[in-house]
PDB file of C-alpha atoms and ligand atoms in Angstrom:
ATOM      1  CA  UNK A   1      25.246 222.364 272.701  1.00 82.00           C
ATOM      2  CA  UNK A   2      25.010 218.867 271.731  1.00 92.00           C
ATOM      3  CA  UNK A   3      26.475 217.286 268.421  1.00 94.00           C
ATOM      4  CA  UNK A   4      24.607 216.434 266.049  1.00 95.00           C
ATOM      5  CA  UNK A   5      26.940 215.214 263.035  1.00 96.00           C
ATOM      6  CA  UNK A   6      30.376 214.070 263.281  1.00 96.00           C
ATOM      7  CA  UNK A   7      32.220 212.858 260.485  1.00 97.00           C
ATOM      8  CA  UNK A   8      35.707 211.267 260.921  1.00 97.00           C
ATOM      9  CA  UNK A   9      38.182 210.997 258.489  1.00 97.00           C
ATOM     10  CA  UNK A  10      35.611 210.444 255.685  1.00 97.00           C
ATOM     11  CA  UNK A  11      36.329 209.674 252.174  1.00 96.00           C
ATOM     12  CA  UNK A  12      33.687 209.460 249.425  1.00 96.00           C
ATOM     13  CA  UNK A  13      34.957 208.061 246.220  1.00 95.00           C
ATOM     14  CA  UNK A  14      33.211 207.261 242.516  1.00 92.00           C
ATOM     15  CA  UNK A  15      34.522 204.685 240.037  1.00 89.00           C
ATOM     16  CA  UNK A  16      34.587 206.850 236.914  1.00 86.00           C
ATOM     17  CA  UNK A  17      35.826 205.740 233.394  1.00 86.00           C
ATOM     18  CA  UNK A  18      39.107 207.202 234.403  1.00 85.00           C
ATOM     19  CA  UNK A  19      39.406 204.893 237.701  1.00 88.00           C
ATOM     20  CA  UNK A  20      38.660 205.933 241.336  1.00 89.00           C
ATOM     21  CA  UNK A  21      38.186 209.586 241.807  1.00 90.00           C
ATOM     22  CA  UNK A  22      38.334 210.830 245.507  1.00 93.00           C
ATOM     23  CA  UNK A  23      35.533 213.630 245.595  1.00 95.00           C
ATOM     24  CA  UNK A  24      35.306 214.267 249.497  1.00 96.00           C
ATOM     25  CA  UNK A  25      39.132 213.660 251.294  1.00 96.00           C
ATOM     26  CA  UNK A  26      39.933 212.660 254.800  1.00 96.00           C
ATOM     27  CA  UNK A  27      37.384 215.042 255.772  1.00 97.00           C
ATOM     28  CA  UNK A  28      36.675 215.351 259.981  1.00 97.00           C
ATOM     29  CA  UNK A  29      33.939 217.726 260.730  1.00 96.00           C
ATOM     30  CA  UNK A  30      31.474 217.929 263.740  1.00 97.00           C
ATOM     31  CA  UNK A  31      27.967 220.157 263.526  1.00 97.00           C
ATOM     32  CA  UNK A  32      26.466 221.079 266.930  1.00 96.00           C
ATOM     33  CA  UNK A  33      22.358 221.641 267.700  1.00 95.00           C
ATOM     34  CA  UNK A  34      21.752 225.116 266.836  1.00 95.00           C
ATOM     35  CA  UNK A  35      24.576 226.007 264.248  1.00 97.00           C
ATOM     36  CA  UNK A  36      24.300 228.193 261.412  1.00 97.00           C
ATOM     37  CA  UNK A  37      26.985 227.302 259.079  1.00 98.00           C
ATOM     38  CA  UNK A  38      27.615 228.692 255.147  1.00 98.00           C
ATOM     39  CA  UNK A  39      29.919 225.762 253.325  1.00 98.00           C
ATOM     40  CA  UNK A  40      31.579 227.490 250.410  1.00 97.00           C
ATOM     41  CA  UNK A  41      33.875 225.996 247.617  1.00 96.00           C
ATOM     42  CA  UNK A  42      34.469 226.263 243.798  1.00 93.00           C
ATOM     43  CA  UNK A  43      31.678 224.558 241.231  1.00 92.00           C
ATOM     44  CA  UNK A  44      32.671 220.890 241.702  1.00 93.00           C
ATOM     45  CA  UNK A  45      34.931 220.677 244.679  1.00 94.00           C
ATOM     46  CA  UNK A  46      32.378 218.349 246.826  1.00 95.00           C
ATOM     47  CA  UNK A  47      30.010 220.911 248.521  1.00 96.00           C
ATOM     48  CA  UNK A  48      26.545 218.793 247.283  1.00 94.00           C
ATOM     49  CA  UNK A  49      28.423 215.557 247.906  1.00 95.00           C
ATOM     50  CA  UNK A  50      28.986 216.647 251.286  1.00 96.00           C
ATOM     51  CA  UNK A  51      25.165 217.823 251.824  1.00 95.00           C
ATOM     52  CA  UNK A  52      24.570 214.188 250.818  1.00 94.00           C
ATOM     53  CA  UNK A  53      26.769 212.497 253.178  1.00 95.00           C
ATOM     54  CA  UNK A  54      25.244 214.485 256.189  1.00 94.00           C
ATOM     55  CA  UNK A  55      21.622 213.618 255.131  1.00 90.00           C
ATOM     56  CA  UNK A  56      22.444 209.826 254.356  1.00 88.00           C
ATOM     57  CA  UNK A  57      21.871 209.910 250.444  1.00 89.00           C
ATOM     58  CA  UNK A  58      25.312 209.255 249.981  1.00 93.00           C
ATOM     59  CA  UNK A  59      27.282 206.108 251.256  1.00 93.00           C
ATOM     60  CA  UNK A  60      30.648 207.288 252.594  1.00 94.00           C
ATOM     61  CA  UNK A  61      33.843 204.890 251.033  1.00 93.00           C
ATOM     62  CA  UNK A  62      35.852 205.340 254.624  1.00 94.00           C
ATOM     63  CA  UNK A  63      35.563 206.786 258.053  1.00 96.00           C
ATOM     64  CA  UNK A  64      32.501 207.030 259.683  1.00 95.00           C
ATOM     65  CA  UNK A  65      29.257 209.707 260.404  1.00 95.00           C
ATOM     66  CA  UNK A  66      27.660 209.463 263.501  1.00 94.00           C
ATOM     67  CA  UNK A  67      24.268 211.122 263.693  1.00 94.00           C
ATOM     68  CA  UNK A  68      22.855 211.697 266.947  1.00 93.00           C
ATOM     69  CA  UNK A  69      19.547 209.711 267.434  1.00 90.00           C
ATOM     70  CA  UNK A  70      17.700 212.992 267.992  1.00 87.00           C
ATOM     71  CA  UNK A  71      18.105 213.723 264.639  1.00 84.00           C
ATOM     72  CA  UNK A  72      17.359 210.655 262.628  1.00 78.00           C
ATOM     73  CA  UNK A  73      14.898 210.854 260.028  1.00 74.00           C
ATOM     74  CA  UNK A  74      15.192 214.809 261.389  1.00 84.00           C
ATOM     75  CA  UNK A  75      17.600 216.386 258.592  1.00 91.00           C
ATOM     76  CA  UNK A  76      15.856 217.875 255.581  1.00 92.00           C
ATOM     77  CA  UNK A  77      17.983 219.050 252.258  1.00 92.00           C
ATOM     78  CA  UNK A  78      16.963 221.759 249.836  1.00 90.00           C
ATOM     79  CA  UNK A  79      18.506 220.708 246.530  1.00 87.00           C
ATOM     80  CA  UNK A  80      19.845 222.719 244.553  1.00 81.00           C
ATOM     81  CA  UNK A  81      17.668 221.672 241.267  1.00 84.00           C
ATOM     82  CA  UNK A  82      14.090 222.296 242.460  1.00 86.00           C
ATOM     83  CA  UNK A  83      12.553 220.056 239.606  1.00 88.00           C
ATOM     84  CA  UNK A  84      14.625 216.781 241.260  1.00 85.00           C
ATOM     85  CA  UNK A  85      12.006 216.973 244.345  1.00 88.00           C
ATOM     86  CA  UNK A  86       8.649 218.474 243.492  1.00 92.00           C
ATOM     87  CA  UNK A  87       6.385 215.536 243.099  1.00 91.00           C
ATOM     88  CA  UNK A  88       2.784 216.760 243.877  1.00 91.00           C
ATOM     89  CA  UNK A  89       0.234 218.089 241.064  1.00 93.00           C
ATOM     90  CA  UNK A  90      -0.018 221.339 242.986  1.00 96.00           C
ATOM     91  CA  UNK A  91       1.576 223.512 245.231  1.00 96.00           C
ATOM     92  CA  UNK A  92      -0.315 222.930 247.888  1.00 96.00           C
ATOM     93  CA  UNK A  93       0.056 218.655 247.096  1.00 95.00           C
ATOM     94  CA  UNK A  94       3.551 219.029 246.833  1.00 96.00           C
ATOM     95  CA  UNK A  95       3.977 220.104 250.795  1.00 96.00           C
ATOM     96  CA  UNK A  96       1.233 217.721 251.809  1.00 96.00           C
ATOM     97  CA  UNK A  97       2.824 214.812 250.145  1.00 94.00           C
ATOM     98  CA  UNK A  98       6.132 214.877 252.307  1.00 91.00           C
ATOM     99  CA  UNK A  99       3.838 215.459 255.728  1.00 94.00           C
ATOM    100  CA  UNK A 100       1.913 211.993 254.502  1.00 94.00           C
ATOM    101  CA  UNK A 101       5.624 210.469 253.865  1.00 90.00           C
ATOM    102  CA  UNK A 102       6.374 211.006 257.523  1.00 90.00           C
ATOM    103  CA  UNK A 103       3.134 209.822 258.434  1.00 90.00           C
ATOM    104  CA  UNK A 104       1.725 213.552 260.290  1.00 92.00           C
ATOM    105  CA  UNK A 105      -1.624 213.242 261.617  1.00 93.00           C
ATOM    106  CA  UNK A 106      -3.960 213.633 258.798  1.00 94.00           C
ATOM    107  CA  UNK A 107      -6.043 216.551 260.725  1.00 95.00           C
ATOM    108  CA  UNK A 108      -2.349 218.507 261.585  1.00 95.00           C
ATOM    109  CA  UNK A 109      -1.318 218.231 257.660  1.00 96.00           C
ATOM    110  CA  UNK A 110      -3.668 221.416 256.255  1.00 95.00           C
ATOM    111  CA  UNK A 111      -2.642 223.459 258.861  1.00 95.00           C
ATOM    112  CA  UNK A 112       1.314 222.814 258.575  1.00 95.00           C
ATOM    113  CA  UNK A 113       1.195 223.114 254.799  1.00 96.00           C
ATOM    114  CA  UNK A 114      -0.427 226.369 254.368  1.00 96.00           C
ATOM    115  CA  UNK A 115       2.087 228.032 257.210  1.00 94.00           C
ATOM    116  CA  UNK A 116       4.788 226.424 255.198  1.00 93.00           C
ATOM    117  CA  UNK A 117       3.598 227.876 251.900  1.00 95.00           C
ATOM    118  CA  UNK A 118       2.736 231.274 253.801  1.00 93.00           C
ATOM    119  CA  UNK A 119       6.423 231.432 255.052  1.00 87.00           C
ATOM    120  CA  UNK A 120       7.655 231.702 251.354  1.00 87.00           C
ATOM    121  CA  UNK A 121       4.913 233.585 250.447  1.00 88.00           C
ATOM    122  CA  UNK A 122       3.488 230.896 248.278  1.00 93.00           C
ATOM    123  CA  UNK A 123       0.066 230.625 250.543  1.00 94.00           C
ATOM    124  CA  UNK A 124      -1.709 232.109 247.383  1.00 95.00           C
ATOM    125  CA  UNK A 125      -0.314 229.931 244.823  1.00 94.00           C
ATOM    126  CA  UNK A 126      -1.276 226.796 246.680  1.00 95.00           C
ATOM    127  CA  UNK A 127      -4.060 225.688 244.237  1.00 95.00           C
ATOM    128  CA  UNK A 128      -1.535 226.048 241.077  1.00 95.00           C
ATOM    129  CA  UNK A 129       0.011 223.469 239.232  1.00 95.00           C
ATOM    130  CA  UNK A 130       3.457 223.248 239.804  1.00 95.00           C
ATOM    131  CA  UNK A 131       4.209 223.595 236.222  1.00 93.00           C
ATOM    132  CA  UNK A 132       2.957 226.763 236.160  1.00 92.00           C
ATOM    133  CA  UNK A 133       5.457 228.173 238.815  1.00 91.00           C
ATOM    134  CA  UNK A 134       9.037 230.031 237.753  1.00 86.00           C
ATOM    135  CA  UNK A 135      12.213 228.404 238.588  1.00 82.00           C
ATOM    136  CA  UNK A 136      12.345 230.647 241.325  1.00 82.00           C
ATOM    137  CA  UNK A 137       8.917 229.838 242.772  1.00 88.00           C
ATOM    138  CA  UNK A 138       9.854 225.614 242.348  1.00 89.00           C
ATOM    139  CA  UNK A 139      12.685 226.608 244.785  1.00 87.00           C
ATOM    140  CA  UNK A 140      10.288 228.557 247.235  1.00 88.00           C
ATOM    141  CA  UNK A 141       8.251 225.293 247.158  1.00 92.00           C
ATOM    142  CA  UNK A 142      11.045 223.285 247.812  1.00 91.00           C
ATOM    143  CA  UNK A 143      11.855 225.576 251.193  1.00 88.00           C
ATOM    144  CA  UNK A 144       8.322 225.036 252.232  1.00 91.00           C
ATOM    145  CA  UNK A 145       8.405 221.244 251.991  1.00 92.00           C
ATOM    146  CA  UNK A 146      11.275 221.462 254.062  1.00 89.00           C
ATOM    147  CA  UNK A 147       9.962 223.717 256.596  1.00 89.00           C
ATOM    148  CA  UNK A 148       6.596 221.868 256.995  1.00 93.00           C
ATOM    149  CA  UNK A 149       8.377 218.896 257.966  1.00 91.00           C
ATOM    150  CA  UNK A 150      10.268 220.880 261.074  1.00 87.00           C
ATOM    151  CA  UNK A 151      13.288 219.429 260.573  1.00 89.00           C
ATOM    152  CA  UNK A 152      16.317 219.688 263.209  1.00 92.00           C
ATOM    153  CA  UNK A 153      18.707 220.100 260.640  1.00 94.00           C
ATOM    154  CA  UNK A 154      18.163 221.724 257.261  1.00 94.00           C
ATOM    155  CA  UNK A 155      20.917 221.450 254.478  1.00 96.00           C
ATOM    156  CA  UNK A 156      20.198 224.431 251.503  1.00 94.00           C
ATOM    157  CA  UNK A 157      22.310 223.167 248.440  1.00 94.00           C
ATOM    158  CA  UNK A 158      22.080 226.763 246.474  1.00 92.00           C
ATOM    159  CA  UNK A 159      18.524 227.496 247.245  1.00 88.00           C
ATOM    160  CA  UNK A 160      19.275 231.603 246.497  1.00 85.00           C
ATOM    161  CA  UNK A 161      20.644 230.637 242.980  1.00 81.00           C
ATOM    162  CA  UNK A 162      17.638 231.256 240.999  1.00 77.00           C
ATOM    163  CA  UNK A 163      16.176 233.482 243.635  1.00 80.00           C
ATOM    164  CA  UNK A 164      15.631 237.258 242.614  1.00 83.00           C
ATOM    165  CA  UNK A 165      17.019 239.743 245.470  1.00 86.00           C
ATOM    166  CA  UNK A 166      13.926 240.166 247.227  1.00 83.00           C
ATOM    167  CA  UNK A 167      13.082 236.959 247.268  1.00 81.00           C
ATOM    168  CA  UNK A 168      16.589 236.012 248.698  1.00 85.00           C
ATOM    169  CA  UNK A 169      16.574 238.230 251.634  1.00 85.00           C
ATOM    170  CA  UNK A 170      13.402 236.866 252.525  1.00 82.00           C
ATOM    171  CA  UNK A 171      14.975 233.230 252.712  1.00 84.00           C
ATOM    172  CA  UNK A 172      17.991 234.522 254.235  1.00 88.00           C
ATOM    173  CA  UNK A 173      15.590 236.568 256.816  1.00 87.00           C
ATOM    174  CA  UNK A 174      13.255 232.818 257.177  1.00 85.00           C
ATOM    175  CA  UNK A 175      16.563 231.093 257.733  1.00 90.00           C
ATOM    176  CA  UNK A 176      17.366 233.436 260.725  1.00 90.00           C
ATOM    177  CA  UNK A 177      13.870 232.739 261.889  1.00 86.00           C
ATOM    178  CA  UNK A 178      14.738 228.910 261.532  1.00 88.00           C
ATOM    179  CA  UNK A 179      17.786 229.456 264.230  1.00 93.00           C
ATOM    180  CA  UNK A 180      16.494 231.718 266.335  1.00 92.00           C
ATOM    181  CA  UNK A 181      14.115 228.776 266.697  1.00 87.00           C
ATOM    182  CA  UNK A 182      16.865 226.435 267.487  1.00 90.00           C
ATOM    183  CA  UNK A 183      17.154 224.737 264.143  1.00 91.00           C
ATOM    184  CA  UNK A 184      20.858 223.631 263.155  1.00 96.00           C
ATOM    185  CA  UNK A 185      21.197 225.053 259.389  1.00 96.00           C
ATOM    186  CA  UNK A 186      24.063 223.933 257.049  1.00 97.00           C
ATOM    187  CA  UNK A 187      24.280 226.980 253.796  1.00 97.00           C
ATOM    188  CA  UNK A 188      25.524 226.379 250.536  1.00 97.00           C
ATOM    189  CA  UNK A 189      26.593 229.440 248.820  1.00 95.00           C
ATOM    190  CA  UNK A 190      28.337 230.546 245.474  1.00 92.00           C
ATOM    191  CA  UNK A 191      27.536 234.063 247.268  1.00 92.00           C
ATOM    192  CA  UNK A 192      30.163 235.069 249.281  1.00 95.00           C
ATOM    193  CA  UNK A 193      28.449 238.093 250.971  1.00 92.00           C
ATOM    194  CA  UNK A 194      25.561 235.801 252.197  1.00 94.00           C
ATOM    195  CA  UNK A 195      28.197 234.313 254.866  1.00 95.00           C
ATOM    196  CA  UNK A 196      27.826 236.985 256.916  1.00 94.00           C
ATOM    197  CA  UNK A 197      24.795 235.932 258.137  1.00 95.00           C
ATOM    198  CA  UNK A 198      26.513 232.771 259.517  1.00 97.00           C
ATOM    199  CA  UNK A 199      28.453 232.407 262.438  1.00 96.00           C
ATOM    200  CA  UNK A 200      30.886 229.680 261.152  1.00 97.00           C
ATOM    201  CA  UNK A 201      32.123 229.220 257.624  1.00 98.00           C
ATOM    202  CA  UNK A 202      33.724 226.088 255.930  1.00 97.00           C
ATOM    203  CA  UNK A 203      35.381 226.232 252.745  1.00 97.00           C
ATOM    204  CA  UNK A 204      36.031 223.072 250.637  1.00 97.00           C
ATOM    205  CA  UNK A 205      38.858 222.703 247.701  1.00 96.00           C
ATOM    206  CA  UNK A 206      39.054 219.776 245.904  1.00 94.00           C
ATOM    207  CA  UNK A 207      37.070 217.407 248.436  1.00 96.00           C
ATOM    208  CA  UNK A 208      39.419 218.744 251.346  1.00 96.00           C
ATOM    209  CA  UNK A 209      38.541 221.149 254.128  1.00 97.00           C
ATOM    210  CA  UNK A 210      40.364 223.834 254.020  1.00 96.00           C
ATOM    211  CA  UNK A 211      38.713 226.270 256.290  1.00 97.00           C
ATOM    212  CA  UNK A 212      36.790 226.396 258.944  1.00 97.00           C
ATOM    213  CA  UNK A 213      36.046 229.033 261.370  1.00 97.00           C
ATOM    214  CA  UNK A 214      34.676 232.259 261.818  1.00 97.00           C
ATOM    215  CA  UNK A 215      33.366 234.682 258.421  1.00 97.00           C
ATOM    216  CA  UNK A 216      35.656 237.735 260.197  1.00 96.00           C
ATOM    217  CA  UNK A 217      38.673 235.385 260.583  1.00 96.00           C
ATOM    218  CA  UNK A 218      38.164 234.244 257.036  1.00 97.00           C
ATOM    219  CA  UNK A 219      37.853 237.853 255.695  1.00 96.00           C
ATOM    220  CA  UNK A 220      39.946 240.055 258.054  1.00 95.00           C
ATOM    221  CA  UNK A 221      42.557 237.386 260.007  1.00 91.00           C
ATOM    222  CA  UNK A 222      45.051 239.974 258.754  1.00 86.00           C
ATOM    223  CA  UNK A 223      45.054 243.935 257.951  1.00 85.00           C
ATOM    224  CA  UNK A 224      46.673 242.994 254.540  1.00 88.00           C
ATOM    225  CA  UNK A 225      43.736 241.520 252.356  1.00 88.00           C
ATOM    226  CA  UNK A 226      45.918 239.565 249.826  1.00 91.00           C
ATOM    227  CA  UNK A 227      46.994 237.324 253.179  1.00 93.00           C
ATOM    228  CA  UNK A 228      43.282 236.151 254.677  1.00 95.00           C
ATOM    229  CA  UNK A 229      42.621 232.765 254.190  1.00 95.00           C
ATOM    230  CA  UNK A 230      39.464 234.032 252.039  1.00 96.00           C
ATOM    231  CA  UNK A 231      42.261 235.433 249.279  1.00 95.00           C
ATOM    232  CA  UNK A 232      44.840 233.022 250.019  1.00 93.00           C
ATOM    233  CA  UNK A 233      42.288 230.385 248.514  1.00 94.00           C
ATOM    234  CA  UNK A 234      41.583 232.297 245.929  1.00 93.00           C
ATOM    235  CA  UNK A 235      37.980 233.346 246.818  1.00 94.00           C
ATOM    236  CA  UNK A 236      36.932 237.003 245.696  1.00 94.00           C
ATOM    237  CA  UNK A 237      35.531 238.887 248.755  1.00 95.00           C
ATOM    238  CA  UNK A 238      32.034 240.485 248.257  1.00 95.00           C
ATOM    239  CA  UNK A 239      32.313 244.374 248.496  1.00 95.00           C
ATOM    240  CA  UNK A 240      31.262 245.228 251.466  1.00 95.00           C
ATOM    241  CA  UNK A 241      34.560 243.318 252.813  1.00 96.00           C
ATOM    242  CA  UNK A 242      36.584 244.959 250.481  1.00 95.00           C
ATOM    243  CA  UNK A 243      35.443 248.592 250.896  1.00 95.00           C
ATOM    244  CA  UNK A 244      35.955 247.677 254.631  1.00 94.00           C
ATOM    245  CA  UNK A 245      39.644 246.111 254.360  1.00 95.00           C
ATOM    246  CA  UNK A 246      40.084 249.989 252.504  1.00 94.00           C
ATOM    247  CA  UNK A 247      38.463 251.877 254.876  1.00 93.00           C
ATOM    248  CA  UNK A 248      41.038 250.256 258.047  1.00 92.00           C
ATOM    249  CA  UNK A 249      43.805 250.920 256.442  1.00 91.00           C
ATOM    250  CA  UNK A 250      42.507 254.694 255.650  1.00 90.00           C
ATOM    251  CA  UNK A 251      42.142 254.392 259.587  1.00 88.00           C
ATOM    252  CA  UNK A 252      38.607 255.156 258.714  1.00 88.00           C
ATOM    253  CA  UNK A 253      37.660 252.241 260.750  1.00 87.00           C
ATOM    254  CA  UNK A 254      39.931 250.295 263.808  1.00 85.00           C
ATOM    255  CA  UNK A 255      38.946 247.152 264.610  1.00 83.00           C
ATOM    256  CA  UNK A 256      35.435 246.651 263.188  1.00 86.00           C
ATOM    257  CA  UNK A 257      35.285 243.517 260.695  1.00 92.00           C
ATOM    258  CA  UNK A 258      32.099 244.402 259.064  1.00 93.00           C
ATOM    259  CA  UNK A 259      31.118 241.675 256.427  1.00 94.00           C
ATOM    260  CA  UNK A 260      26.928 242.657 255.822  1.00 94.00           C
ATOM    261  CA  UNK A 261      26.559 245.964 254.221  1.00 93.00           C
ATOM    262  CA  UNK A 262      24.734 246.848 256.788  1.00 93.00           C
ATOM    263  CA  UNK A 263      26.921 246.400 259.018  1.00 93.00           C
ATOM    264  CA  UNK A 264      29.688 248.489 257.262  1.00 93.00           C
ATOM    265  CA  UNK A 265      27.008 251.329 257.299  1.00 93.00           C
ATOM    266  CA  UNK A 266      26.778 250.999 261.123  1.00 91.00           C
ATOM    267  CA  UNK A 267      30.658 250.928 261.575  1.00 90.00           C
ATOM    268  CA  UNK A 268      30.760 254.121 259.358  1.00 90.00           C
ATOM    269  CA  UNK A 269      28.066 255.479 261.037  1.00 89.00           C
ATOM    270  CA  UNK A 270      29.769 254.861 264.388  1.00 86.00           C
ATOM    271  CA  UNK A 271      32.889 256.264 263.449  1.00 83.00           C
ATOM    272  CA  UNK A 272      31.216 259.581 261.891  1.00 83.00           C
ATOM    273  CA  UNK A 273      29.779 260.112 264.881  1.00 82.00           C
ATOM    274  CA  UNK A 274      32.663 260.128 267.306  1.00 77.00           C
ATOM    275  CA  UNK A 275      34.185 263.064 265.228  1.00 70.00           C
TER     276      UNK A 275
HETATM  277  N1  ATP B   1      27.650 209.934 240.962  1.00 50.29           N
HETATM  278  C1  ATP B   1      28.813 210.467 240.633  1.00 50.29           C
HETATM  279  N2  ATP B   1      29.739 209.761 239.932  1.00 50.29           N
HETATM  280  C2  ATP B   1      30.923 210.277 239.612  1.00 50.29           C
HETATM  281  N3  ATP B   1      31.322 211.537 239.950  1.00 50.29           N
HETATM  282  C3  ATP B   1      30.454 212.285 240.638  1.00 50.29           C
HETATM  283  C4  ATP B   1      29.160 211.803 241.017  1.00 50.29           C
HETATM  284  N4  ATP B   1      28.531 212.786 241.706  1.00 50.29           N
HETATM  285  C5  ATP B   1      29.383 213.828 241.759  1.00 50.29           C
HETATM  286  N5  ATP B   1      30.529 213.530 241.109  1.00 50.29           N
HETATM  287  C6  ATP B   1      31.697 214.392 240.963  1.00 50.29           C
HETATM  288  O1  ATP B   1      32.076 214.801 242.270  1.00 50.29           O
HETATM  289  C7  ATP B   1      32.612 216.115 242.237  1.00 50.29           C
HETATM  290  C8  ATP B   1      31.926 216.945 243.290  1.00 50.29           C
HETATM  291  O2  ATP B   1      30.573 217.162 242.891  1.00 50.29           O
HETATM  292  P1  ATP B   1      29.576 218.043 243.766  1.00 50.29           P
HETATM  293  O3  ATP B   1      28.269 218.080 243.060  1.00 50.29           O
HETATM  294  O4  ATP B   1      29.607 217.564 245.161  1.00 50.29           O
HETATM  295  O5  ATP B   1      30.302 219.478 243.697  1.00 50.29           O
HETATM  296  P2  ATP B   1      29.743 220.912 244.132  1.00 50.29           P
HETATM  297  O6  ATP B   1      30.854 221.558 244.915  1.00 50.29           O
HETATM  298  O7  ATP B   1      28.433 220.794 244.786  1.00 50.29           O
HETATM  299  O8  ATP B   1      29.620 221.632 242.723  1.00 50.29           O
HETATM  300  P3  ATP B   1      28.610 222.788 242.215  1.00 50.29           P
HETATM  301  O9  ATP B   1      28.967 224.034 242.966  1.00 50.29           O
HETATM  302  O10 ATP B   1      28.925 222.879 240.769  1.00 50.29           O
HETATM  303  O11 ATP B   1      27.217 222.334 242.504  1.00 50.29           O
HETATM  304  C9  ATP B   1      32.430 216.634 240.823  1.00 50.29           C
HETATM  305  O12 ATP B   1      33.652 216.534 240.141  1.00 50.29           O
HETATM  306  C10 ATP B   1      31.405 215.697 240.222  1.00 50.29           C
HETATM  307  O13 ATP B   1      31.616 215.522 238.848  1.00 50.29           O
END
């Protein structure tokens, strides 16, 4: 697979009252086509500011990010405050607006707006004012902006945040739609059992990278759970992991590494049935 993004030793850095604060460190990172990748990190340790590098809102202090030309004016970002991008008068405005913005063929622009809406299940709100819609519902409109434009790359800064459950596994379920497609997808997530429906996780402290690899290295690199890097950086492993690190050393389980509760159910479920 072809890279898309590579960033090289990049830096961002903000004057502040206090002097120069470093927000994103020496970071080096490179995103292929097709990647679906959860970035993690404590509230303020750079995960947004990254998101902003990658889709060129924010100018990088040193190093460099190349984008691949495929991709320009191709990567789309979900923010994480839905109120900072909807500008139409009405749902249905509000997906149109960005298809006019990238100039889409005026005759195309119904059609892609109502699937768009229809994939968040917003297709019957379209004719409502956007001020009428939950928080919840602004961040389902967001998604379908995104979607309508059929972007390469699309960056979701915390989209599930005001998202009730059922409406998050439907995301989570669209997203997996998005890359079976082919679509590169770069996941922001306070939620730590959401990153096992990625195949590569980062993990950010203080503007540094600090891990990146697989979710089952990051949960299970070792049969003691105190010493994976997920609880050596002081992240709190959803359940599911931690019901699973209990049930291996029970010798419940061997080797599975289930992270998804369901996924732990099938491991059990395996297991039971070899008795
Ligand atoms: N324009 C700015 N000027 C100065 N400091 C900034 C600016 N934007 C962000 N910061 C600082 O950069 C740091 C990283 O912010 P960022 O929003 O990237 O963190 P985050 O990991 O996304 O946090 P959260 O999970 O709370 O959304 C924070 O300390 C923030 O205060």
């Amino acid at each position: 697979m072809q890279e898309l993004l590579v960033l090289h030793h990049v830096t961002v850095a903000y004057t502040t009252m206090d002097g120069i604060k470093p927000v994103i460190r020496d970071l080096s990172l490179k995103i292929k086509e097709g990647e679906a990748i959860a970035l993690i990190g404590q509230n303020g340790c750079g995960k947004s500011t990254l998101a902003h590098i990658l889709s060129g809102l924010t100018p990088i202090s040193r190093g460099t990010l190349k984008i691949n030309p495929s991709i320009q004016n191709n990567i789309q970002i979900v923010f994480q405050n839905p109120d900072a991008q909807i500008i139409g008068d009405t749902v249905y405005e509000d997906v149109c607006f960005g298809l006019e913005n990238y100039c889409v063929d005026p005759k195309d622009i119904p059609i892609r707006a109502l699937r768009a809406l229809s994939a968040v299940g917003l297709r019957s709100a379209a004719n409502r004012p956007v001020e009428f819609l939950s928080g919840g519902q602004k961040q389902l409109l967001c998604i379908a902006d995104a979607l309508a434009l059929d972007a390469q790359v699309i960056i979701f800064d915390e989209v599930t945040a005001m998202l009730d459950p059922l409406s998050r596994k439907a995301i989570l379920q669209m997203v997996n739609h998005l890359l079976n497609r082919g679509k590169t997808v770069l996941w922001i997530t306070q939620l730590l059992e959401e990153v096992g429906h990625f195949a590569r996780v980062l993990a950010l402290q203080s503007g540094e990278l600090v891990f990146d690899g697989t979710p089952e290295d990051f949960f299970f690199s070792d049969h003691i759970p105190e010493n994976t890097p997920c609880s050596k950086l002081g992240f709190v492993p959803p359940f599911s992991v931690q019901l699973a690190h209990q049930l291996l050393q029970l010798g419940v389980l061997s080797d599975e590494r289930p992270i998804l509760m369901t996924a732990l159910k099938d491991a059990v479920e395996k297991q039971c049935q070899s008795i």
